């Protein structure tokens, strides 16, 4: 039996939140979209709807979204603009990174307290965790409220005190495996998450190294499209373990696996994304 063509994956960071606008560490706090963020979500929905009208392979069968309101509200706005509309599926593994003691703090205050080097390591390095959230603090109570609204699997499946990006990658691995299997069946998916949960997800999708993901930024409200092909292990006729790209129809049954056509994907609006990424870089990154 011929395998279906691989599905298409669209990644979308939620629109700007009120804490993004204030340049605060949000982490697991459940905050709303700003007015600008609502507009970004509406624009993303319109862009994706227009692209779907030209290319049906972009129409998502499902929308996987972080249950935090800034992401789920973005997902709902986008879904309303799409054919169907596609069903929304909450996925706790997509919640934002737990920023520990930095939660609710202004970024500039943390930079001033810890210094530029430590600030960068906590924010951008792969395996550094911020200090744990302080028990009894207002931030700890609000984070506990978020955990209380997540499924039991989340309370046992992620750290409760602080997270590194490596921790986020670890909790996302099962979701990426399920997503990969759905794509391999020909299902198109839209994944709506947060700056760091999507950085971690892209690391899995594109097999990025730690240095590569450290410099990766994800702007708000910009649909990022990943298309896939099947990579077939060589039959041994060529030395070096090379693989062949562009699988035959029966490659799914021949041990092929999905690889992105373009490593890093392609933004629907490349010009706007380039400008947004430049602005993010100037402000210190996602």
PDB file of N, CA and C in Angstrom, residues 52-153:
ATOM      1  N   UNK A  52      -4.120  28.841   3.025  1.00  0.00           N
ATOM      2  CA  UNK A  52      -4.872  27.588   2.896  1.00  0.00           C
ATOM      3  C   UNK A  52      -5.736  27.581   1.638  1.00  0.00           C
ATOM      4  N   UNK A  53      -6.263  28.762   1.271  1.00  0.00           N
ATOM      5  CA  UNK A  53      -7.090  28.845   0.067  1.00  0.00           C
ATOM      6  C   UNK A  53      -6.281  28.523  -1.182  1.00  0.00           C
ATOM      7  N   UNK A  54      -4.989  28.827  -1.141  1.00  0.00           N
ATOM      8  CA  UNK A  54      -4.113  28.551  -2.281  1.00  0.00           C
ATOM      9  C   UNK A  54      -3.487  27.162  -2.203  1.00  0.00           C
ATOM     10  N   UNK A  55      -3.309  26.663  -0.995  1.00  0.00           N
ATOM     11  CA  UNK A  55      -2.615  25.383  -0.794  1.00  0.00           C
ATOM     12  C   UNK A  55      -3.340  24.574   0.278  1.00  0.00           C
ATOM     13  N   UNK A  56      -4.219  23.652  -0.118  1.00  0.00           N
ATOM     14  CA  UNK A  56      -4.985  22.871   0.863  1.00  0.00           C
ATOM     15  C   UNK A  56      -4.122  22.054   1.823  1.00  0.00           C
ATOM     16  N   UNK A  57      -2.861  21.809   1.471  1.00  0.00           N
ATOM     17  CA  UNK A  57      -2.003  21.034   2.373  1.00  0.00           C
ATOM     18  C   UNK A  57      -1.673  21.805   3.644  1.00  0.00           C
ATOM     19  N   UNK A  58      -2.023  23.089   3.682  1.00  0.00           N
ATOM     20  CA  UNK A  58      -1.804  23.883   4.884  1.00  0.00           C
ATOM     21  C   UNK A  58      -2.991  23.845   5.837  1.00  0.00           C
ATOM     22  N   UNK A  59      -4.140  23.358   5.376  1.00  0.00           N
ATOM     23  CA  UNK A  59      -5.337  23.346   6.224  1.00  0.00           C
ATOM     24  C   UNK A  59      -5.134  22.329   7.352  1.00  0.00           C
ATOM     25  N   UNK A  60      -5.091  22.775   8.612  1.00  0.00           N
ATOM     26  CA  UNK A  60      -4.831  21.823   9.695  1.00  0.00           C
ATOM     27  C   UNK A  60      -6.040  20.946   9.989  1.00  0.00           C
ATOM     28  N   UNK A  61      -5.767  19.671  10.246  1.00  0.00           N
ATOM     29  CA  UNK A  61      -6.816  18.772  10.714  1.00  0.00           C
ATOM     30  C   UNK A  61      -7.107  19.002  12.196  1.00  0.00           C
ATOM     31  N   UNK A  62      -6.070  19.390  12.931  1.00  0.00           N
ATOM     32  CA  UNK A  62      -6.204  19.687  14.359  1.00  0.00           C
ATOM     33  C   UNK A  62      -5.286  20.848  14.704  1.00  0.00           C
ATOM     34  N   UNK A  63      -5.645  21.548  15.787  1.00  0.00           N
ATOM     35  CA  UNK A  63      -4.788  22.593  16.336  1.00  0.00           C
ATOM     36  C   UNK A  63      -4.405  22.169  17.749  1.00  0.00           C
ATOM     37  N   UNK A  64      -3.130  21.905  17.959  1.00  0.00           N
ATOM     38  CA  UNK A  64      -2.618  21.572  19.282  1.00  0.00           C
ATOM     39  C   UNK A  64      -2.182  22.866  19.951  1.00  0.00           C
ATOM     40  N   UNK A  65      -2.676  23.119  21.153  1.00  0.00           N
ATOM     41  CA  UNK A  65      -2.367  24.395  21.791  1.00  0.00           C
ATOM     42  C   UNK A  65      -2.016  24.226  23.264  1.00  0.00           C
ATOM     43  N   UNK A  66      -1.088  25.043  23.714  1.00  0.00           N
ATOM     44  CA  UNK A  66      -0.877  25.179  25.149  1.00  0.00           C
ATOM     45  C   UNK A  66      -2.191  25.632  25.778  1.00  0.00           C
ATOM     46  N   UNK A  67      -2.527  25.108  26.968  1.00  0.00           N
ATOM     47  CA  UNK A  67      -3.767  25.532  27.615  1.00  0.00           C
ATOM     48  C   UNK A  67      -3.689  26.909  28.261  1.00  0.00           C
ATOM     49  N   UNK A  68      -2.501  27.495  28.361  1.00  0.00           N
ATOM     50  CA  UNK A  68      -2.402  28.842  28.921  1.00  0.00           C
ATOM     51  C   UNK A  68      -3.144  29.815  28.017  1.00  0.00           C
ATOM     52  N   UNK A  69      -3.836  30.785  28.620  1.00  0.00           N
ATOM     53  CA  UNK A  69      -4.837  31.558  27.890  1.00  0.00           C
ATOM     54  C   UNK A  69      -4.246  32.365  26.741  1.00  0.00           C
ATOM     55  N   UNK A  70      -3.025  32.848  26.875  1.00  0.00           N
ATOM     56  CA  UNK A  70      -2.460  33.637  25.781  1.00  0.00           C
ATOM     57  C   UNK A  70      -2.269  32.788  24.525  1.00  0.00           C
ATOM     58  N   UNK A  71      -2.025  31.484  24.713  1.00  0.00           N
ATOM     59  CA  UNK A  71      -1.906  30.574  23.572  1.00  0.00           C
ATOM     60  C   UNK A  71      -3.266  30.070  23.118  1.00  0.00           C
ATOM     61  N   UNK A  72      -4.110  29.653  24.060  1.00  0.00           N
ATOM     62  CA  UNK A  72      -5.415  29.102  23.673  1.00  0.00           C
ATOM     63  C   UNK A  72      -6.296  30.167  23.039  1.00  0.00           C
ATOM     64  N   UNK A  73      -6.186  31.423  23.498  1.00  0.00           N
ATOM     65  CA  UNK A  73      -6.947  32.503  22.864  1.00  0.00           C
ATOM     66  C   UNK A  73      -6.447  32.754  21.450  1.00  0.00           C
ATOM     67  N   UNK A  74      -5.132  32.730  21.266  1.00  0.00           N
ATOM     68  CA  UNK A  74      -4.561  32.863  19.920  1.00  0.00           C
ATOM     69  C   UNK A  74      -5.062  31.738  19.025  1.00  0.00           C
ATOM     70  N   UNK A  75      -5.030  30.509  19.541  1.00  0.00           N
ATOM     71  CA  UNK A  75      -5.476  29.357  18.757  1.00  0.00           C
ATOM     72  C   UNK A  75      -6.942  29.494  18.360  1.00  0.00           C
ATOM     73  N   UNK A  76      -7.781  29.979  19.277  1.00  0.00           N
ATOM     74  CA  UNK A  76      -9.205  30.127  18.984  1.00  0.00           C
ATOM     75  C   UNK A  76      -9.443  31.189  17.916  1.00  0.00           C
ATOM     76  N   UNK A  77      -8.699  32.291  17.993  1.00  0.00           N
ATOM     77  CA  UNK A  77      -8.833  33.355  16.991  1.00  0.00           C
ATOM     78  C   UNK A  77      -8.429  32.838  15.614  1.00  0.00           C
ATOM     79  N   UNK A  78      -7.316  32.124  15.556  1.00  0.00           N
ATOM     80  CA  UNK A  78      -6.843  31.585  14.280  1.00  0.00           C
ATOM     81  C   UNK A  78      -7.818  30.534  13.753  1.00  0.00           C
ATOM     82  N   UNK A  79      -8.286  29.653  14.627  1.00  0.00           N
ATOM     83  CA  UNK A  79      -9.203  28.589  14.200  1.00  0.00           C
ATOM     84  C   UNK A  79     -10.459  29.163  13.564  1.00  0.00           C
ATOM     85  N   UNK A  80     -10.959  30.267  14.123  1.00  0.00           N
ATOM     86  CA  UNK A  80     -12.190  30.865  13.604  1.00  0.00           C
ATOM     87  C   UNK A  80     -12.031  31.364  12.176  1.00  0.00           C
ATOM     88  N   UNK A  81     -10.788  31.622  11.761  1.00  0.00           N
ATOM     89  CA  UNK A  81     -10.534  32.125  10.404  1.00  0.00           C
ATOM     90  C   UNK A  81     -10.336  31.003   9.394  1.00  0.00           C
ATOM     91  N   UNK A  82     -10.226  29.758   9.861  1.00  0.00           N
ATOM     92  CA  UNK A  82      -9.855  28.645   8.984  1.00  0.00           C
ATOM     93  C   UNK A  82     -11.063  27.804   8.582  1.00  0.00           C
ATOM     94  N   UNK A  83     -10.951  27.073   7.476  1.00  0.00           N
ATOM     95  CA  UNK A  83     -12.031  26.171   7.068  1.00  0.00           C
ATOM     96  C   UNK A  83     -12.287  25.128   8.148  1.00  0.00           C
ATOM     97  N   UNK A  84     -13.536  24.881   8.432  1.00  0.00           N
ATOM     98  CA  UNK A  84     -13.871  23.839   9.399  1.00  0.00           C
ATOM     99  C   UNK A  84     -14.780  24.314  10.520  1.00  0.00           C
ATOM    100  N   UNK A  85     -14.281  25.055  11.500  1.00  0.00           N
ATOM    101  CA  UNK A  85     -12.865  25.242  11.819  1.00  0.00           C
ATOM    102  C   UNK A  85     -12.269  23.977  12.436  1.00  0.00           C
ATOM    103  N   UNK A  86     -10.933  23.869  12.459  1.00  0.00           N
ATOM    104  CA  UNK A  86     -10.299  22.686  13.040  1.00  0.00           C
ATOM    105  C   UNK A  86     -10.538  22.626  14.549  1.00  0.00           C
ATOM    106  N   UNK A  87     -10.602  21.428  15.116  1.00  0.00           N
ATOM    107  CA  UNK A  87     -10.761  21.309  16.567  1.00  0.00           C
ATOM    108  C   UNK A  87      -9.498  21.731  17.309  1.00  0.00           C
ATOM    109  N   UNK A  88      -9.702  22.312  18.496  1.00  0.00           N
ATOM    110  CA  UNK A  88      -8.595  22.704  19.366  1.00  0.00           C
ATOM    111  C   UNK A  88      -8.329  21.585  20.363  1.00  0.00           C
ATOM    112  N   UNK A  89      -7.062  21.201  20.485  1.00  0.00           N
ATOM    113  CA  UNK A  89      -6.673  20.116  21.387  1.00  0.00           C
ATOM    114  C   UNK A  89      -5.657  20.660  22.389  1.00  0.00           C
ATOM    115  N   UNK A  90      -6.034  20.844  23.668  1.00  0.00           N
ATOM    116  CA  UNK A  90      -5.062  21.325  24.657  1.00  0.00           C
ATOM    117  C   UNK A  90      -3.963  20.287  24.882  1.00  0.00           C
ATOM    118  N   UNK A  91      -2.729  20.763  24.923  1.00  0.00           N
ATOM    119  CA  UNK A  91      -1.572  19.898  25.173  1.00  0.00           C
ATOM    120  C   UNK A  91      -0.708  20.540  26.256  1.00  0.00           C
ATOM    121  N   UNK A  92      -0.753  19.972  27.458  1.00  0.00           N
ATOM    122  CA  UNK A  92      -0.041  20.587  28.568  1.00  0.00           C
ATOM    123  C   UNK A  92       1.457  20.671  28.329  1.00  0.00           C
ATOM    124  N   UNK A  93       2.017  19.771  27.539  1.00  0.00           N
ATOM    125  CA  UNK A  93       3.463  19.780  27.315  1.00  0.00           C
ATOM    126  C   UNK A  93       3.926  21.050  26.598  1.00  0.00           C
ATOM    127  N   UNK A  94       2.989  21.777  25.982  1.00  0.00           N
ATOM    128  CA  UNK A  94       3.330  23.002  25.257  1.00  0.00           C
ATOM    129  C   UNK A  94       3.368  24.241  26.145  1.00  0.00           C
ATOM    130  N   UNK A  95       3.094  24.110  27.450  1.00  0.00           N
ATOM    131  CA  UNK A  95       3.120  25.304  28.295  1.00  0.00           C
ATOM    132  C   UNK A  95       4.523  25.905  28.300  1.00  0.00           C
ATOM    133  N   UNK A  96       4.579  27.168  28.675  1.00  0.00           N
ATOM    134  CA  UNK A  96       5.859  27.871  28.654  1.00  0.00           C
ATOM    135  C   UNK A  96       6.819  27.309  29.699  1.00  0.00           C
ATOM    136  N   UNK A  97       8.079  27.574  29.494  1.00  0.00           N
ATOM    137  CA  UNK A  97       9.131  27.203  30.447  1.00  0.00           C
ATOM    138  C   UNK A  97       8.847  27.845  31.803  1.00  0.00           C
ATOM    139  N   UNK A  98       9.093  27.086  32.863  1.00  0.00           N
ATOM    140  CA  UNK A  98       8.984  27.591  34.234  1.00  0.00           C
ATOM    141  C   UNK A  98      10.239  28.414  34.528  1.00  0.00           C
ATOM    142  N   UNK A  99      10.054  29.710  34.752  1.00  0.00           N
ATOM    143  CA  UNK A  99      11.205  30.585  34.964  1.00  0.00           C
ATOM    144  C   UNK A  99      11.606  30.722  36.429  1.00  0.00           C
ATOM    145  N   UNK A 100      11.077  29.871  37.304  1.00  0.00           N
ATOM    146  CA  UNK A 100      11.533  29.844  38.682  1.00  0.00           C
ATOM    147  C   UNK A 100      11.394  31.178  39.388  1.00  0.00           C
ATOM    148  N   UNK A 101      12.462  31.582  40.086  1.00  0.00           N
ATOM    149  CA  UNK A 101      12.438  32.810  40.878  1.00  0.00           C
ATOM    150  C   UNK A 101      12.290  34.063  40.032  1.00  0.00           C
ATOM    151  N   UNK A 102      12.540  33.965  38.728  1.00  0.00           N
ATOM    152  CA  UNK A 102      12.410  35.142  37.862  1.00  0.00           C
ATOM    153  C   UNK A 102      10.957  35.424  37.474  1.00  0.00           C
ATOM    154  N   UNK A 103      10.072  34.483  37.732  1.00  0.00           N
ATOM    155  CA  UNK A 103       8.674  34.629  37.337  1.00  0.00           C
ATOM    156  C   UNK A 103       8.087  35.926  37.877  1.00  0.00           C
ATOM    157  N   UNK A 104       7.469  36.701  36.987  1.00  0.00           N
ATOM    158  CA  UNK A 104       6.796  37.966  37.300  1.00  0.00           C
ATOM    159  C   UNK A 104       7.763  39.145  37.409  1.00  0.00           C
ATOM    160  N   UNK A 105       9.076  38.890  37.328  1.00  0.00           N
ATOM    161  CA  UNK A 105      10.048  39.978  37.446  1.00  0.00           C
ATOM    162  C   UNK A 105      10.270  40.666  36.107  1.00  0.00           C
ATOM    163  N   UNK A 106      10.600  41.950  36.176  1.00  0.00           N
ATOM    164  CA  UNK A 106      11.031  42.667  34.981  1.00  0.00           C
ATOM    165  C   UNK A 106      12.393  42.135  34.547  1.00  0.00           C
ATOM    166  N   UNK A 107      12.575  41.975  33.263  1.00  0.00           N
ATOM    167  CA  UNK A 107      13.837  41.429  32.771  1.00  0.00           C
ATOM    168  C   UNK A 107      15.014  42.325  33.127  1.00  0.00           C
ATOM    169  N   UNK A 108      14.823  43.625  33.047  1.00  0.00           N
ATOM    170  CA  UNK A 108      15.926  44.530  33.360  1.00  0.00           C
ATOM    171  C   UNK A 108      16.311  44.445  34.834  1.00  0.00           C
ATOM    172  N   UNK A 109      15.348  44.187  35.711  1.00  0.00           N
ATOM    173  CA  UNK A 109      15.659  44.033  37.133  1.00  0.00           C
ATOM    174  C   UNK A 109      16.509  42.789  37.367  1.00  0.00           C
ATOM    175  N   UNK A 110      16.176  41.703  36.680  1.00  0.00           N
ATOM    176  CA  UNK A 110      16.958  40.471  36.808  1.00  0.00           C
ATOM    177  C   UNK A 110      18.359  40.676  36.250  1.00  0.00           C
ATOM    178  N   UNK A 111      18.454  41.367  35.115  1.00  0.00           N
ATOM    179  CA  UNK A 111      19.769  41.643  34.527  1.00  0.00           C
ATOM    180  C   UNK A 111      20.638  42.448  35.496  1.00  0.00           C
ATOM    181  N   UNK A 112      20.042  43.455  36.129  1.00  0.00           N
ATOM    182  CA  UNK A 112      20.793  44.296  37.058  1.00  0.00           C
ATOM    183  C   UNK A 112      21.233  43.512  38.293  1.00  0.00           C
ATOM    184  N   UNK A 113      20.395  42.599  38.761  1.00  0.00           N
ATOM    185  CA  UNK A 113      20.713  41.848  39.979  1.00  0.00           C
ATOM    186  C   UNK A 113      21.762  40.771  39.744  1.00  0.00           C
ATOM    187  N   UNK A 114      21.688  40.085  38.609  1.00  0.00           N
ATOM    188  CA  UNK A 114      22.546  38.916  38.384  1.00  0.00           C
ATOM    189  C   UNK A 114      23.740  39.199  37.477  1.00  0.00           C
ATOM    190  N   UNK A 115      23.714  40.296  36.747  1.00  0.00           N
ATOM    191  CA  UNK A 115      24.798  40.600  35.823  1.00  0.00           C
ATOM    192  C   UNK A 115      24.549  40.014  34.447  1.00  0.00           C
ATOM    193  N   UNK A 116      25.218  40.589  33.456  1.00  0.00           N
ATOM    194  CA  UNK A 116      24.953  40.240  32.065  1.00  0.00           C
ATOM    195  C   UNK A 116      25.245  38.768  31.759  1.00  0.00           C
ATOM    196  N   UNK A 117      26.361  38.242  32.257  1.00  0.00           N
ATOM    197  CA  UNK A 117      26.739  36.864  31.924  1.00  0.00           C
ATOM    198  C   UNK A 117      25.740  35.855  32.479  1.00  0.00           C
ATOM    199  N   UNK A 118      25.434  35.971  33.770  1.00  0.00           N
ATOM    200  CA  UNK A 118      24.488  35.038  34.381  1.00  0.00           C
ATOM    201  C   UNK A 118      23.094  35.204  33.777  1.00  0.00           C
ATOM    202  N   UNK A 119      22.711  36.440  33.509  1.00  0.00           N
ATOM    203  CA  UNK A 119      21.398  36.708  32.898  1.00  0.00           C
ATOM    204  C   UNK A 119      21.287  35.984  31.562  1.00  0.00           C
ATOM    205  N   UNK A 120      22.341  36.084  30.747  1.00  0.00           N
ATOM    206  CA  UNK A 120      22.313  35.403  29.448  1.00  0.00           C
ATOM    207  C   UNK A 120      22.256  33.893  29.637  1.00  0.00           C
ATOM    208  N   UNK A 121      23.029  33.356  30.555  1.00  0.00           N
ATOM    209  CA  UNK A 121      23.046  31.907  30.754  1.00  0.00           C
ATOM    210  C   UNK A 121      21.679  31.393  31.200  1.00  0.00           C
ATOM    211  N   UNK A 122      21.050  32.108  32.122  1.00  0.00           N
ATOM    212  CA  UNK A 122      19.733  31.680  32.582  1.00  0.00           C
ATOM    213  C   UNK A 122      18.699  31.753  31.462  1.00  0.00           C
ATOM    214  N   UNK A 123      18.783  32.770  30.649  1.00  0.00           N
ATOM    215  CA  UNK A 123      17.771  32.970  29.613  1.00  0.00           C
ATOM    216  C   UNK A 123      18.001  32.124  28.373  1.00  0.00           C
ATOM    217  N   UNK A 124      19.252  32.023  27.919  1.00  0.00           N
ATOM    218  CA  UNK A 124      19.506  31.493  26.584  1.00  0.00           C
ATOM    219  C   UNK A 124      20.260  30.174  26.546  1.00  0.00           C
ATOM    220  N   UNK A 125      20.941  29.810  27.632  1.00  0.00           N
ATOM    221  CA  UNK A 125      21.707  28.566  27.578  1.00  0.00           C
ATOM    222  C   UNK A 125      20.758  27.373  27.587  1.00  0.00           C
ATOM    223  N   UNK A 126      21.285  26.226  27.224  1.00  0.00           N
ATOM    224  CA  UNK A 126      20.454  25.036  27.082  1.00  0.00           C
ATOM    225  C   UNK A 126      20.151  24.370  28.421  1.00  0.00           C
ATOM    226  N   UNK A 127      21.120  24.365  29.335  1.00  0.00           N
ATOM    227  CA  UNK A 127      20.946  23.541  30.531  1.00  0.00           C
ATOM    228  C   UNK A 127      21.009  24.291  31.858  1.00  0.00           C
ATOM    229  N   UNK A 128      21.039  25.620  31.844  1.00  0.00           N
ATOM    230  CA  UNK A 128      21.026  26.385  33.089  1.00  0.00           C
ATOM    231  C   UNK A 128      19.581  26.632  33.530  1.00  0.00           C
ATOM    232  N   UNK A 129      19.298  26.325  34.788  1.00  0.00           N
ATOM    233  CA  UNK A 129      17.982  26.614  35.364  1.00  0.00           C
ATOM    234  C   UNK A 129      18.056  27.893  36.191  1.00  0.00           C
ATOM    235  N   UNK A 130      17.055  28.766  36.097  1.00  0.00           N
ATOM    236  CA  UNK A 130      16.990  29.894  37.029  1.00  0.00           C
ATOM    237  C   UNK A 130      16.852  29.379  38.461  1.00  0.00           C
ATOM    238  N   UNK A 131      17.141  30.217  39.451  1.00  0.00           N
ATOM    239  CA  UNK A 131      16.914  29.794  40.837  1.00  0.00           C
ATOM    240  C   UNK A 131      15.456  29.367  41.027  1.00  0.00           C
ATOM    241  N   UNK A 132      15.198  28.413  41.923  1.00  0.00           N
ATOM    242  CA  UNK A 132      13.820  27.946  42.124  1.00  0.00           C
ATOM    243  C   UNK A 132      12.904  29.067  42.609  1.00  0.00           C
ATOM    244  N   UNK A 133      11.633  28.952  42.263  1.00  0.00           N
ATOM    245  CA  UNK A 133      10.654  29.922  42.740  1.00  0.00           C
ATOM    246  C   UNK A 133      10.582  29.829  44.263  1.00  0.00           C
ATOM    247  N   UNK A 134      10.495  30.966  44.915  1.00  0.00           N
ATOM    248  CA  UNK A 134      10.526  31.012  46.380  1.00  0.00           C
ATOM    249  C   UNK A 134       9.172  30.615  46.953  1.00  0.00           C
ATOM    250  N   UNK A 135       9.186  29.613  47.814  1.00  0.00           N
ATOM    251  CA  UNK A 135       7.947  29.169  48.450  1.00  0.00           C
ATOM    252  C   UNK A 135       7.322  30.315  49.243  1.00  0.00           C
ATOM    253  N   UNK A 136       6.012  30.453  49.132  1.00  0.00           N
ATOM    254  CA  UNK A 136       5.308  31.498  49.858  1.00  0.00           C
ATOM    255  C   UNK A 136       5.235  32.825  49.140  1.00  0.00           C
ATOM    256  N   UNK A 137       5.940  32.951  48.007  1.00  0.00           N
ATOM    257  CA  UNK A 137       5.893  34.203  47.252  1.00  0.00           C
ATOM    258  C   UNK A 137       4.606  34.280  46.443  1.00  0.00           C
ATOM    259  N   UNK A 138       4.279  35.505  46.020  1.00  0.00           N
ATOM    260  CA  UNK A 138       3.101  35.682  45.180  1.00  0.00           C
ATOM    261  C   UNK A 138       3.218  34.928  43.880  1.00  0.00           C
ATOM    262  N   UNK A 139       4.430  34.922  43.301  1.00  0.00           N
ATOM    263  CA  UNK A 139       4.638  34.195  42.047  1.00  0.00           C
ATOM    264  C   UNK A 139       4.421  32.701  42.251  1.00  0.00           C
ATOM    265  N   UNK A 140       4.899  32.168  43.397  1.00  0.00           N
ATOM    266  CA  UNK A 140       4.731  30.738  43.671  1.00  0.00           C
ATOM    267  C   UNK A 140       3.258  30.374  43.757  1.00  0.00           C
ATOM    268  N   UNK A 141       2.462  31.241  44.376  1.00  0.00           N
ATOM    269  CA  UNK A 141       1.026  30.973  44.490  1.00  0.00           C
ATOM    270  C   UNK A 141       0.358  30.970  43.122  1.00  0.00           C
ATOM    271  N   UNK A 142       0.759  31.894  42.271  1.00  0.00           N
ATOM    272  CA  UNK A 142       0.149  31.959  40.932  1.00  0.00           C
ATOM    273  C   UNK A 142       0.592  30.783  40.064  1.00  0.00           C
ATOM    274  N   UNK A 143       1.852  30.369  40.203  1.00  0.00           N
ATOM    275  CA  UNK A 143       2.318  29.187  39.469  1.00  0.00           C
ATOM    276  C   UNK A 143       1.582  27.943  39.960  1.00  0.00           C
ATOM    277  N   UNK A 144       1.391  27.841  41.277  1.00  0.00           N
ATOM    278  CA  UNK A 144       0.652  26.703  41.823  1.00  0.00           C
ATOM    279  C   UNK A 144      -0.774  26.676  41.288  1.00  0.00           C
ATOM    280  N   UNK A 145      -1.367  27.845  41.100  1.00  0.00           N
ATOM    281  CA  UNK A 145      -2.713  27.914  40.532  1.00  0.00           C
ATOM    282  C   UNK A 145      -2.723  27.361  39.107  1.00  0.00           C
ATOM    283  N   UNK A 146      -1.682  27.700  38.334  1.00  0.00           N
ATOM    284  CA  UNK A 146      -1.579  27.149  36.976  1.00  0.00           C
ATOM    285  C   UNK A 146      -1.470  25.631  37.017  1.00  0.00           C
ATOM    286  N   UNK A 147      -0.589  25.115  37.868  1.00  0.00           N
ATOM    287  CA  UNK A 147      -0.444  23.660  37.977  1.00  0.00           C
ATOM    288  C   UNK A 147      -1.760  23.003  38.384  1.00  0.00           C
ATOM    289  N   UNK A 148      -2.527  23.689  39.244  1.00  0.00           N
ATOM    290  CA  UNK A 148      -3.790  23.131  39.695  1.00  0.00           C
ATOM    291  C   UNK A 148      -4.811  22.965  38.593  1.00  0.00           C
ATOM    292  N   UNK A 149      -4.648  23.734  37.506  1.00  0.00           N
ATOM    293  CA  UNK A 149      -5.582  23.651  36.382  1.00  0.00           C
ATOM    294  C   UNK A 149      -5.063  22.774  35.248  1.00  0.00           C
ATOM    295  N   UNK A 150      -3.861  22.232  35.404  1.00  0.00           N
ATOM    296  CA  UNK A 150      -3.304  21.325  34.401  1.00  0.00           C
ATOM    297  C   UNK A 150      -3.650  19.883  34.757  1.00  0.00           C
ATOM    298  N   UNK A 151      -3.601  18.975  33.790  1.00  0.00           N
ATOM    299  CA  UNK A 151      -3.889  17.566  34.085  1.00  0.00           C
ATOM    300  C   UNK A 151      -2.889  16.970  35.072  1.00  0.00           C
ATOM    301  N   UNK A 152      -3.286  15.867  35.691  1.00  0.00           N
ATOM    302  CA  UNK A 152      -2.394  15.187  36.636  1.00  0.00           C
ATOM    303  C   UNK A 152      -1.056  14.846  35.996  1.00  0.00           C
ATOM    304  N   UNK A 153      -1.080  14.503  34.707  1.00  0.00           N
ATOM    305  CA  UNK A 153       0.166  14.141  34.021  1.00  0.00           C
ATOM    306  C   UNK A 153       1.160  15.287  34.036  1.00  0.00           C
TER     307      UNK A 153
END
